[in-house]
Coordinates of C-alpha atoms and ligand atoms in Angstrom, one line a residue:
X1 CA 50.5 69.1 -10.8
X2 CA 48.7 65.7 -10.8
X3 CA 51.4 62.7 -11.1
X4 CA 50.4 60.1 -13.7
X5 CA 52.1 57.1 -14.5
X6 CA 50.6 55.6 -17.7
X7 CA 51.5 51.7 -19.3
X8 CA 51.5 50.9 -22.4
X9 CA 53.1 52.3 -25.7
X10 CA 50.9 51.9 -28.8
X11 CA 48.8 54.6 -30.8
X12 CA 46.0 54.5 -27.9
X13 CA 48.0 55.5 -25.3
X14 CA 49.8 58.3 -27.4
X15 CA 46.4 59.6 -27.6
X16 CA 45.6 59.2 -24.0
X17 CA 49.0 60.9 -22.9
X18 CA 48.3 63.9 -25.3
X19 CA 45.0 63.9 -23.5
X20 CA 46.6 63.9 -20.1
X21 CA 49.2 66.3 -20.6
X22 CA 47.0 68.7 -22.4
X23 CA 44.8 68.9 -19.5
X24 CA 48.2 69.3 -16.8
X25 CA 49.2 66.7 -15.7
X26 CA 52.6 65.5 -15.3
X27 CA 52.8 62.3 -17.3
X28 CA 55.7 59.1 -16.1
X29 CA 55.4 56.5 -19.0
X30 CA 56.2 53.0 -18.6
X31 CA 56.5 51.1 -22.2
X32 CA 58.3 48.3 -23.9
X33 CA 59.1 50.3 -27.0
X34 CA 59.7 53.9 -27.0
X35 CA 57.0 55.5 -28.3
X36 CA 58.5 59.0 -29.6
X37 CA 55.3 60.9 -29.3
X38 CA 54.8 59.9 -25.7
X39 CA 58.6 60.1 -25.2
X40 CA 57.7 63.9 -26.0
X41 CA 55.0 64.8 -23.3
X42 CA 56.4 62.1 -20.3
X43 CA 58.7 63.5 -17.8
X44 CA 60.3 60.6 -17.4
X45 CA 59.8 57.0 -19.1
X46 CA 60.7 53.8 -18.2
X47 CA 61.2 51.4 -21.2
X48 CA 59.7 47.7 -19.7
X49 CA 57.5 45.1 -20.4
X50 CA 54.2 46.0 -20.0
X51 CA 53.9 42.7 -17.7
X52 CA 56.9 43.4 -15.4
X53 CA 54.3 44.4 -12.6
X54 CA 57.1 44.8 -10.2
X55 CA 59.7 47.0 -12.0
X56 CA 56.5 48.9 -13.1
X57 CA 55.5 49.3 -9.0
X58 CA 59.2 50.5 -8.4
X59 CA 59.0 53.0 -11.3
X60 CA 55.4 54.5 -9.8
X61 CA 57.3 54.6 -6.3
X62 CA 60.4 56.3 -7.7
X63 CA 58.6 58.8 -9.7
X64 CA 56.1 59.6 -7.1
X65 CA 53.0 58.9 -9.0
X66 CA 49.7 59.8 -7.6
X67 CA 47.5 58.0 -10.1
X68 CA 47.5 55.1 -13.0
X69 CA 46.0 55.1 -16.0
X70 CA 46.6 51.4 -17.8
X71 CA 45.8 51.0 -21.7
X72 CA 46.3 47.5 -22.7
X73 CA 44.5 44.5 -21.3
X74 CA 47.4 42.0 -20.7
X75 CA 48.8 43.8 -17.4
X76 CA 45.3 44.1 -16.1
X77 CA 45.0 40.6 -16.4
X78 CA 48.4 40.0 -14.5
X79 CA 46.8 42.3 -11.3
X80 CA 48.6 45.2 -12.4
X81 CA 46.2 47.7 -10.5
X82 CA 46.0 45.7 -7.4
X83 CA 49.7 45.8 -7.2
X84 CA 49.1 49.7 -8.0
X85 CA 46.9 49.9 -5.4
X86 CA 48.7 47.8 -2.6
X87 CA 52.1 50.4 -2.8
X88 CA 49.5 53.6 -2.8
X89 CA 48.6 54.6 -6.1
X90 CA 45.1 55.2 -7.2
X91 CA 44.2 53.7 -10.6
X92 CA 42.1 55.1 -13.3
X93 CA 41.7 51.0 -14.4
X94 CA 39.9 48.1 -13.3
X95 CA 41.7 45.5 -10.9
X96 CA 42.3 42.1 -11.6
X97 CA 38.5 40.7 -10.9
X98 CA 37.0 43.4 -12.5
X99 CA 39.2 43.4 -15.9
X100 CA 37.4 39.8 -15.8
X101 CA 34.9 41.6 -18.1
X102 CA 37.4 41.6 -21.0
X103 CA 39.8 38.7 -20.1
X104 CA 37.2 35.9 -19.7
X105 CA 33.9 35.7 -22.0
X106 CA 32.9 33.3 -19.8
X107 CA 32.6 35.9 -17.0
X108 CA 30.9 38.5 -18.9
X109 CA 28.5 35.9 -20.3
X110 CA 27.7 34.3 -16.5
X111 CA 27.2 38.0 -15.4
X112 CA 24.8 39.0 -18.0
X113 CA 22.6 35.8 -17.3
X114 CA 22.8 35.9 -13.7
X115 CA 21.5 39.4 -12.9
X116 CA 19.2 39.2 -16.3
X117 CA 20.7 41.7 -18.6
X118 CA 19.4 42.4 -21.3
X119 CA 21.5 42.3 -25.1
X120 CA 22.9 38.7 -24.0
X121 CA 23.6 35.5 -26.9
X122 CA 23.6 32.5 -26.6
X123 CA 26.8 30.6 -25.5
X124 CA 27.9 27.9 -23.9
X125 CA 32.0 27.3 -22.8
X126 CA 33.9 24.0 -22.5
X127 CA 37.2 23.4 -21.3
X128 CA 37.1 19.7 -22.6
X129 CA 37.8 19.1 -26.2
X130 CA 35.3 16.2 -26.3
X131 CA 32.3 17.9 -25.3
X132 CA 33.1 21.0 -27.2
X133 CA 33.3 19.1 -30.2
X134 CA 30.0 17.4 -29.4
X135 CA 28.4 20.7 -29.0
X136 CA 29.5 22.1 -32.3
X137 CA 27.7 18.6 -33.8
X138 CA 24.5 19.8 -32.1
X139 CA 24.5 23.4 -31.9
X140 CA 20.8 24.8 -32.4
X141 CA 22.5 27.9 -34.1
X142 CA 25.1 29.1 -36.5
X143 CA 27.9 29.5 -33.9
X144 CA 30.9 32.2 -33.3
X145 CA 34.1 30.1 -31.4
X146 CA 36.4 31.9 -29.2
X147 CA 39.4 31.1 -26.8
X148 CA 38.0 31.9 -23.3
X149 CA 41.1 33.8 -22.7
X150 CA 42.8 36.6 -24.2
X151 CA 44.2 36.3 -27.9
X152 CA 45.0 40.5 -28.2
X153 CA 41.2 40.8 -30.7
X154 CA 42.6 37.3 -33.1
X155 CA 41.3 34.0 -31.8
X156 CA 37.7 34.8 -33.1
X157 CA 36.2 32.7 -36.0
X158 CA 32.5 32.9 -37.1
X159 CA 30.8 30.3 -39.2
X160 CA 29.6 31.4 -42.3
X161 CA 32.7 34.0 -42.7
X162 CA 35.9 31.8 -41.3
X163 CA 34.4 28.5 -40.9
X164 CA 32.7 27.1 -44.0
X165 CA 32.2 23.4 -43.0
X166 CA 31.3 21.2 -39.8
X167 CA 35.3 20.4 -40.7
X168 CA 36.7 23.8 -40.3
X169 CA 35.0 24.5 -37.1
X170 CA 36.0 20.9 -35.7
X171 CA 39.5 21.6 -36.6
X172 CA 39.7 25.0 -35.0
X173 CA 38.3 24.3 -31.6
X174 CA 40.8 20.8 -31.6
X175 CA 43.4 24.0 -32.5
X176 CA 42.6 25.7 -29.7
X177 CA 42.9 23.0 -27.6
X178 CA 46.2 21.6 -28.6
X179 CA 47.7 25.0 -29.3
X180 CA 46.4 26.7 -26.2
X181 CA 44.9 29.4 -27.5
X182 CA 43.8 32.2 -24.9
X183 CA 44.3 29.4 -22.3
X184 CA 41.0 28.7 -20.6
X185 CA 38.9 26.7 -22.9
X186 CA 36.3 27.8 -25.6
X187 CA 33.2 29.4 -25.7
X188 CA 30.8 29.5 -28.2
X189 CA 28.3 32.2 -28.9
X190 CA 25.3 32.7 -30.9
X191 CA 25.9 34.5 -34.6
X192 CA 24.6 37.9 -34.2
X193 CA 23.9 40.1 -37.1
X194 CA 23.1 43.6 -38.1
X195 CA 25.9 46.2 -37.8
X196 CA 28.2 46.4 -35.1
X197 CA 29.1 50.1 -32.9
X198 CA 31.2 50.8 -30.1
X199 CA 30.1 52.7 -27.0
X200 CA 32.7 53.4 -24.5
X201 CA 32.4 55.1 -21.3
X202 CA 34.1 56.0 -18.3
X203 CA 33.2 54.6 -14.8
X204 CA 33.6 55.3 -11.0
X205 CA 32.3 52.1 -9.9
X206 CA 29.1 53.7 -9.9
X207 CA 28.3 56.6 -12.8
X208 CA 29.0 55.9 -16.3
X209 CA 29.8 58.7 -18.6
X210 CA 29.7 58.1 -22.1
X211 CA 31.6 59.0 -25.2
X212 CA 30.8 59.5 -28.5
X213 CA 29.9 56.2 -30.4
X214 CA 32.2 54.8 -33.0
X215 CA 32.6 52.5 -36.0
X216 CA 35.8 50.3 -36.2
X217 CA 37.1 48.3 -39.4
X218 CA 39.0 44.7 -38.5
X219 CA 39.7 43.2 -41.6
X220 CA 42.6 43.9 -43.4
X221 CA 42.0 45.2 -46.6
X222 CA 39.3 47.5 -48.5
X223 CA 35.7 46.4 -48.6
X224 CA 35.9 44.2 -45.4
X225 CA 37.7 41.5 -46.2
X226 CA 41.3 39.4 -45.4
X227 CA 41.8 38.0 -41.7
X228 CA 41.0 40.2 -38.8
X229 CA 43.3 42.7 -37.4
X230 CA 43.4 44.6 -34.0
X231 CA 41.7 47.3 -36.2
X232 CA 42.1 49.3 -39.5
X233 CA 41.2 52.4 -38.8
X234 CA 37.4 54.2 -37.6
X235 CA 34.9 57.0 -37.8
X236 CA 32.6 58.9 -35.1
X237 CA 30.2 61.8 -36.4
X238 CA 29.5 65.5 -35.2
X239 CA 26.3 64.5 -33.2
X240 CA 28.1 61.4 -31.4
X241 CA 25.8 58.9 -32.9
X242 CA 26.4 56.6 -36.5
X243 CA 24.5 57.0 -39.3
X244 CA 23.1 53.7 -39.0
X245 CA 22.4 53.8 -35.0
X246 CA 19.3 55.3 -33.5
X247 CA 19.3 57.3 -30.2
X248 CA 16.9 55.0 -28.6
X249 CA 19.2 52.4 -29.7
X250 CA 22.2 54.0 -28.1
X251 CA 20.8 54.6 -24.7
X252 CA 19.4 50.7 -25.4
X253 CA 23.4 50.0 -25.0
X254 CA 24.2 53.2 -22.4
X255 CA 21.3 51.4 -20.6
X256 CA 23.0 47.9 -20.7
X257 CA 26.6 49.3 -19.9
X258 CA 25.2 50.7 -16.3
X259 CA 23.4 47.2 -15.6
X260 CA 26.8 45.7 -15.9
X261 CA 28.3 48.6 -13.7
X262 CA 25.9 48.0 -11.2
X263 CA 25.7 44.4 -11.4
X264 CA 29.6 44.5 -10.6
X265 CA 29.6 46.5 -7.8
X266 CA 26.6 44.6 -6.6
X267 CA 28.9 41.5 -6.7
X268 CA 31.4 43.3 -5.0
X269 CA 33.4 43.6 -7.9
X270 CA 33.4 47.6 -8.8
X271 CA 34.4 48.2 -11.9
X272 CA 36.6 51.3 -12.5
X273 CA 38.1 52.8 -15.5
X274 CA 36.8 52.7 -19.2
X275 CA 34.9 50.5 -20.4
X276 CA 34.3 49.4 -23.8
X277 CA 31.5 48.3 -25.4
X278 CA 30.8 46.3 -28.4
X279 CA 27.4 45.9 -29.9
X280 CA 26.0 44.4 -32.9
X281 CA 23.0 46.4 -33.8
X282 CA 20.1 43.5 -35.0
X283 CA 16.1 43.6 -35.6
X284 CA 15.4 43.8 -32.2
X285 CA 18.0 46.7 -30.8
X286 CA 21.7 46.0 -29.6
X287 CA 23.2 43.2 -28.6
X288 CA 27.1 42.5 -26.3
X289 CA 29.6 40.9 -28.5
X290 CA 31.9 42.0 -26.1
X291 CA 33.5 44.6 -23.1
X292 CA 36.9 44.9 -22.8
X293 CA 38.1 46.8 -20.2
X294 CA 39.8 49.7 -21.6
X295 CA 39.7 52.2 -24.3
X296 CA 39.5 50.7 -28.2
X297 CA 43.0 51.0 -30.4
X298 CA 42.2 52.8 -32.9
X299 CA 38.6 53.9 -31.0
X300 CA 40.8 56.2 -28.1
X301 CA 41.9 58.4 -31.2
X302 CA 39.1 58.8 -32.4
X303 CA 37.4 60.3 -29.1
X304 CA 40.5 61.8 -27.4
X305 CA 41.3 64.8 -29.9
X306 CA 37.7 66.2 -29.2
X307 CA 37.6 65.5 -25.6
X308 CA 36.7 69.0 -23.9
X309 CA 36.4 68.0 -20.1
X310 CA 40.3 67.6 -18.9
X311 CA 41.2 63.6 -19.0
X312 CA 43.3 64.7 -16.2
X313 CA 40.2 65.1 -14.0
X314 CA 38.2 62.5 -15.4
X315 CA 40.9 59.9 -14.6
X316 CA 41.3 61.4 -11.2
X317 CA 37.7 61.2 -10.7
X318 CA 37.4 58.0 -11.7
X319 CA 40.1 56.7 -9.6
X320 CA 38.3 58.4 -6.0
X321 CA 34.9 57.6 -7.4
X322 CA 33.5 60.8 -8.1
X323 CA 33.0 60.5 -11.5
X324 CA 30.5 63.2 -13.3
X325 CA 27.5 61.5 -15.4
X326 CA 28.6 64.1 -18.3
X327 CA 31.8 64.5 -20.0
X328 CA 31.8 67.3 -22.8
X329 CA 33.4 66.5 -26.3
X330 CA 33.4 68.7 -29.4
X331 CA 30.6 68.4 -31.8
X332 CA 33.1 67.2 -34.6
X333 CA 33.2 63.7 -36.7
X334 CA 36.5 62.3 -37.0
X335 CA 37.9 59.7 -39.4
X336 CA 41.0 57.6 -38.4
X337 CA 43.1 55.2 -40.6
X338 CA 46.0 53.4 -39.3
X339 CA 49.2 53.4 -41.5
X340 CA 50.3 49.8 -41.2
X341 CA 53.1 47.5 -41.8
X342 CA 52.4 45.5 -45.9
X343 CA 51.3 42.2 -44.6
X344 CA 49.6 43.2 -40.9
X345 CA 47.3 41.0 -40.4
X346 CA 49.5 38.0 -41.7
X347 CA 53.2 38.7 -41.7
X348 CA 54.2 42.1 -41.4
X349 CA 57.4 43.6 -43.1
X350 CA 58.8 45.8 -40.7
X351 CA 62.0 47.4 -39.8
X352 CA 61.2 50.4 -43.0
X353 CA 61.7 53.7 -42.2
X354 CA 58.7 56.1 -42.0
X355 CA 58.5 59.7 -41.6
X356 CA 55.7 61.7 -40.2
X357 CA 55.2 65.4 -41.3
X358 CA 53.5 66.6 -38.4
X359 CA 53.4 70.3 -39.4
X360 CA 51.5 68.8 -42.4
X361 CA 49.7 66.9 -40.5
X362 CA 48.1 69.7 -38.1
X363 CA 47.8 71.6 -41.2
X364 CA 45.3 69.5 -42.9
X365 CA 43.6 69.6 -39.2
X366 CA 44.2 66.4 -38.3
X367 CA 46.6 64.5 -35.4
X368 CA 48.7 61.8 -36.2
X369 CA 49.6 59.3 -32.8
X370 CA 52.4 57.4 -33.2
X371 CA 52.0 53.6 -32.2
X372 CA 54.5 50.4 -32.8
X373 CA 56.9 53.0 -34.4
X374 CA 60.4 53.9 -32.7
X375 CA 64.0 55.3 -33.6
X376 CA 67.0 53.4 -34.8
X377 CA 70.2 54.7 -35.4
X378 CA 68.5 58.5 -35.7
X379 CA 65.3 57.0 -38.2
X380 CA 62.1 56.3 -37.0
X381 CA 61.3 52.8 -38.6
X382 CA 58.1 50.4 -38.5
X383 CA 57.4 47.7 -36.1
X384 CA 55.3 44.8 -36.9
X385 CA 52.0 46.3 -35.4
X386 CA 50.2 49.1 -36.2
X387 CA 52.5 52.1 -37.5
X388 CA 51.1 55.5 -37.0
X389 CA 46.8 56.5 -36.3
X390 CA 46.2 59.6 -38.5
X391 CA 43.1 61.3 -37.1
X392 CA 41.3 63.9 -39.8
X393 CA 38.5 66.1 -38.1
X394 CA 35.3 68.0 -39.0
X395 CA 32.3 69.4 -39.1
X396 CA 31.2 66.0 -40.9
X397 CA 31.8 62.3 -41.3
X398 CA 32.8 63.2 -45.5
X399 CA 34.6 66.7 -44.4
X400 CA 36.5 64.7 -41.3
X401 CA 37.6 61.6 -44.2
X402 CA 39.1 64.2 -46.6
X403 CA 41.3 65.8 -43.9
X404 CA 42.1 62.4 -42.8
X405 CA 43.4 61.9 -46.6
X406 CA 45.0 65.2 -46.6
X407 CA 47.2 63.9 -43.5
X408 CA 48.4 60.6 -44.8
X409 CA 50.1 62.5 -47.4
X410 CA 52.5 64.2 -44.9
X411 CA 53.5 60.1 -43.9
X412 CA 55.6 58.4 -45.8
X413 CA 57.6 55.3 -45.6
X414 CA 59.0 52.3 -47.1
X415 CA 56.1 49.2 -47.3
X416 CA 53.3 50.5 -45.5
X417 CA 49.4 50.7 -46.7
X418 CA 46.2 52.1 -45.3
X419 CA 42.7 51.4 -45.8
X420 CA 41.7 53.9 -48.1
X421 CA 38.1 53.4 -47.7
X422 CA 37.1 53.8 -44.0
X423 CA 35.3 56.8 -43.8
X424 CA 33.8 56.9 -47.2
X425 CA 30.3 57.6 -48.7
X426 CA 30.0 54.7 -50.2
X427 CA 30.9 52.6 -47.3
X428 CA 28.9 54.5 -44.9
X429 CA 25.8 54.1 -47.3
X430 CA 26.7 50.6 -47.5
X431 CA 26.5 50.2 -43.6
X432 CA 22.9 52.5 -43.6
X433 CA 21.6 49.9 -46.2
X434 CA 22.6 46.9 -44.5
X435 CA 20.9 48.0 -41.4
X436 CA 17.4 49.1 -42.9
X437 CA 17.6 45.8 -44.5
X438 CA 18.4 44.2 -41.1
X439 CA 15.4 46.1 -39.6
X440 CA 13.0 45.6 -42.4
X441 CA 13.6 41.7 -42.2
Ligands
AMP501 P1 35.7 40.1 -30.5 O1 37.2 39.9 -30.5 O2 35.0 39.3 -29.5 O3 35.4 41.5 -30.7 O4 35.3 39.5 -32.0 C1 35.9 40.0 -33.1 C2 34.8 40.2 -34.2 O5 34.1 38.9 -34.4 C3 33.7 41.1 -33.7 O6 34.1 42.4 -33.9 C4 32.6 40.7 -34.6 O7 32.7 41.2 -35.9 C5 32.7 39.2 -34.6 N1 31.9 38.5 -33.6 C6 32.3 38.3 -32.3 N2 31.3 37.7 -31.6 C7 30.2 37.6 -32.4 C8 28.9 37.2 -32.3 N3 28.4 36.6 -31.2 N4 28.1 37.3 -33.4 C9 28.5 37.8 -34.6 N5 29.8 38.3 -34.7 C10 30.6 38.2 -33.7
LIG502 N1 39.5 48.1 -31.8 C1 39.1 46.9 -31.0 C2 39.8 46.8 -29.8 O1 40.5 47.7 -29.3 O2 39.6 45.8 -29.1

């Protein structure tokens, strides 16, 4: 049996242990919180901060683990896999340089520009407060503004949605200069529009193999709007496309995602693990708002459940760089919504209880992945993140949403919501129509 330690503990990595231990492999979880549906498939578990890189290394050594598989971003950024590496263990996950991708913007923008990528924006990055001010006085564009540095999917404001005035934008790069904010500076980017996809894959250092595409929600409340969130919830249909996305314009963005693989590696800065791409679909075909460099939370739930290859493999694979070019998933659509905490986005409530039926669950086929959710005194109660991802599946995007609905019934707790529309004709046609009328100018 293949020894796997995985970090992290949220509803991604529940999906990603399922995935592991569904395919064989003998799963050691190191968390902060315990996560009762990993708690359920690990062997063992060691209950840590995800940034404790060196009680994490002893846990791998103790336990024997083979191979690492890393979901969040912020240990990758603290040279979690190198420290992997250095005491033996293969890693499924970029190192420290290579998670650059995702944990500077400047990095991924330089790259993109340097070995003339196509899909790039505009940008330009300061890390003085007077001449990123200045900039924003002159800026030959509407402008997006955005720590450098990681702010966990937050620290992002776009004029024209956040920023109404010359004022508000002034005020929040002095904000993130003052406060901190992702720690490295600002960067500001070129407004793209059209309608934004995400195409993850999975990557030796060399081959990219994709996954299906999928849509995510970030604001807080029905219809797209309140402040951004991590993510609401998302959809994926039954031929691994979007509604609104042609397949020239996917393998436009497959296309881009190698250049950057092979740019990397080029650099000698191989990138391993998934990778995850964010596009914003416009006139003229997609373009990079951003790669992280990991799976999306909630996108991992929606691609997992239908995986058909074994994850076990694939992680193995991607780890000794003999990654396959295809991975097989089922031909289903899935709709996710994420049952969160009543003020997520803002100020969660937290500390309810909540109860998952999962006999209910299955039975409306559809999975539920627990997330910032754990047991005390005996009841499982909310944290203030995301509580519980509940996954519906079908032969459809409509047929997938209904068994989603179906699910959420079997979850019940004390001051929790959902976002009742993900997933739903109208807001799928909605999407269709805003991209024909992006196309048609
Ligand atoms: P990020 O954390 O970089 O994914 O940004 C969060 C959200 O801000 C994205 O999902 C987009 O909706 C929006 N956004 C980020 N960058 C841009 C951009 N250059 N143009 C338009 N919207 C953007
Ligand atoms: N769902 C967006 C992210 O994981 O960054």
């Amino acid at each position: 049996m293949t020894r796997i330690l995985t970090v992290g503990g949220g509803g991604r990595e529940h999906a990603a242990v399922e995935a592991l231990h569904r395919s064989g492999a003998e799963v050691y979880a190191a968390m902060s919180t315990a996560n009762p549906g990993i708690g359920l498939r690990a062997k063992e578990v060691s209950l840590v901060s995800e940034m404790d890189v060196d009680a994490i290394v002893d846990s791998a050594r103790r336990w024997g683990a083979e191979y690492a598989f890393i979901g969040p971003e912020a240990p990758l950024g603290a040279g979690i896999v190198d420290a992997l590496q250095e005491a033996g263990v293969a890693c499924a996950s970029p190192t420290r340089a290579a998670a650059r991708i995702e944990t500077s913007k400047t990095f991924m923008r330089e790259l993109l520009d340097r070995h003339g990528i196509e899909g790039n924006l505009g940008y330009a990055s300061f890390d003085s407060l007077e001449e990123a001010l200045g900039y924003v006085r002159e800026a030959p564009y509407e402008l997006v503004v955005k720590p450098v540095g990681l702010t966990g999917g937050k620290g992002v404001k776009v004029q024209g949605e956040h920023l109404l005035s010359q004022e508000d934008t002034e005020a929040y790069v002095r904000e993130i200069f003052e406060q901190g904010i992702g720690g490295a500076g600002v960067i500001f980017e070129e407004r793209a529009v059209g309608e934004e996809f995400t195409q993850m894959v999975f990557c030796d250092g060399k081959t990219i193999a994709a996954m299906p595409l999928v849509q995510d929600h970030k604001r807080a409340f029905e219809g797209d709007v309140g402040p951004n969130t991590g993510g609401m919830g998302s959809y994926s249909d039954s031929d691994h496309l979007l509604p609104f996305v042609k397949k020239e314009e996917r393998e436009k963005a497959l296309r881009i995602m190698q250049r950057i693989v092979d740019a990397m590696r080029g650099d000698g800065c191989p990138y391993v693990g998934v990778m995850y791409g964010q596009f914003m679909l416009g006139r003229d075909g997609p373009k990079m708002i951003e790669i992280n460099a990991r799976f999306g939370d909630p996108e991992a739930m929606n691609v997992l459940p239908i995986l058909r290859s074994s994850f076990t493999e694939i992680c193995v694979s991607m780890a000794n760089g003999t990654l396959e070019s295809e991975v097989n998933f089922e031909k289903k659509a899935t709709v996710c919504k994420y049952v969160v905490p009543e003020g997520y986005g803002v100020k969660s409530v937290s500390g309810k209880p909540i109860h998952v039926d999962e006999r209910g669950v299955k039975d409306s086929d559809a999975v539920a992945y627990y997330a910032n959710v754990f047991l005390k005194d005996g009841v499982l109660v909310t944290g203030p993140s995301r509580s519980v991802g509940v996954v519906g599946l079908g032969d459809s995007i409509s047929a997938a949403e209904g068994n989603c609905e179906k699910a959420l019934e079997h979850v019940n707790g004390e001051a929790i919501r959902v976002r009742h529309d993900i997933g739903r004709p109208h807001v799928i046609d909605r999407r269709v129509e805003h991209m024909l009328k992006v196309r048609g100018g």
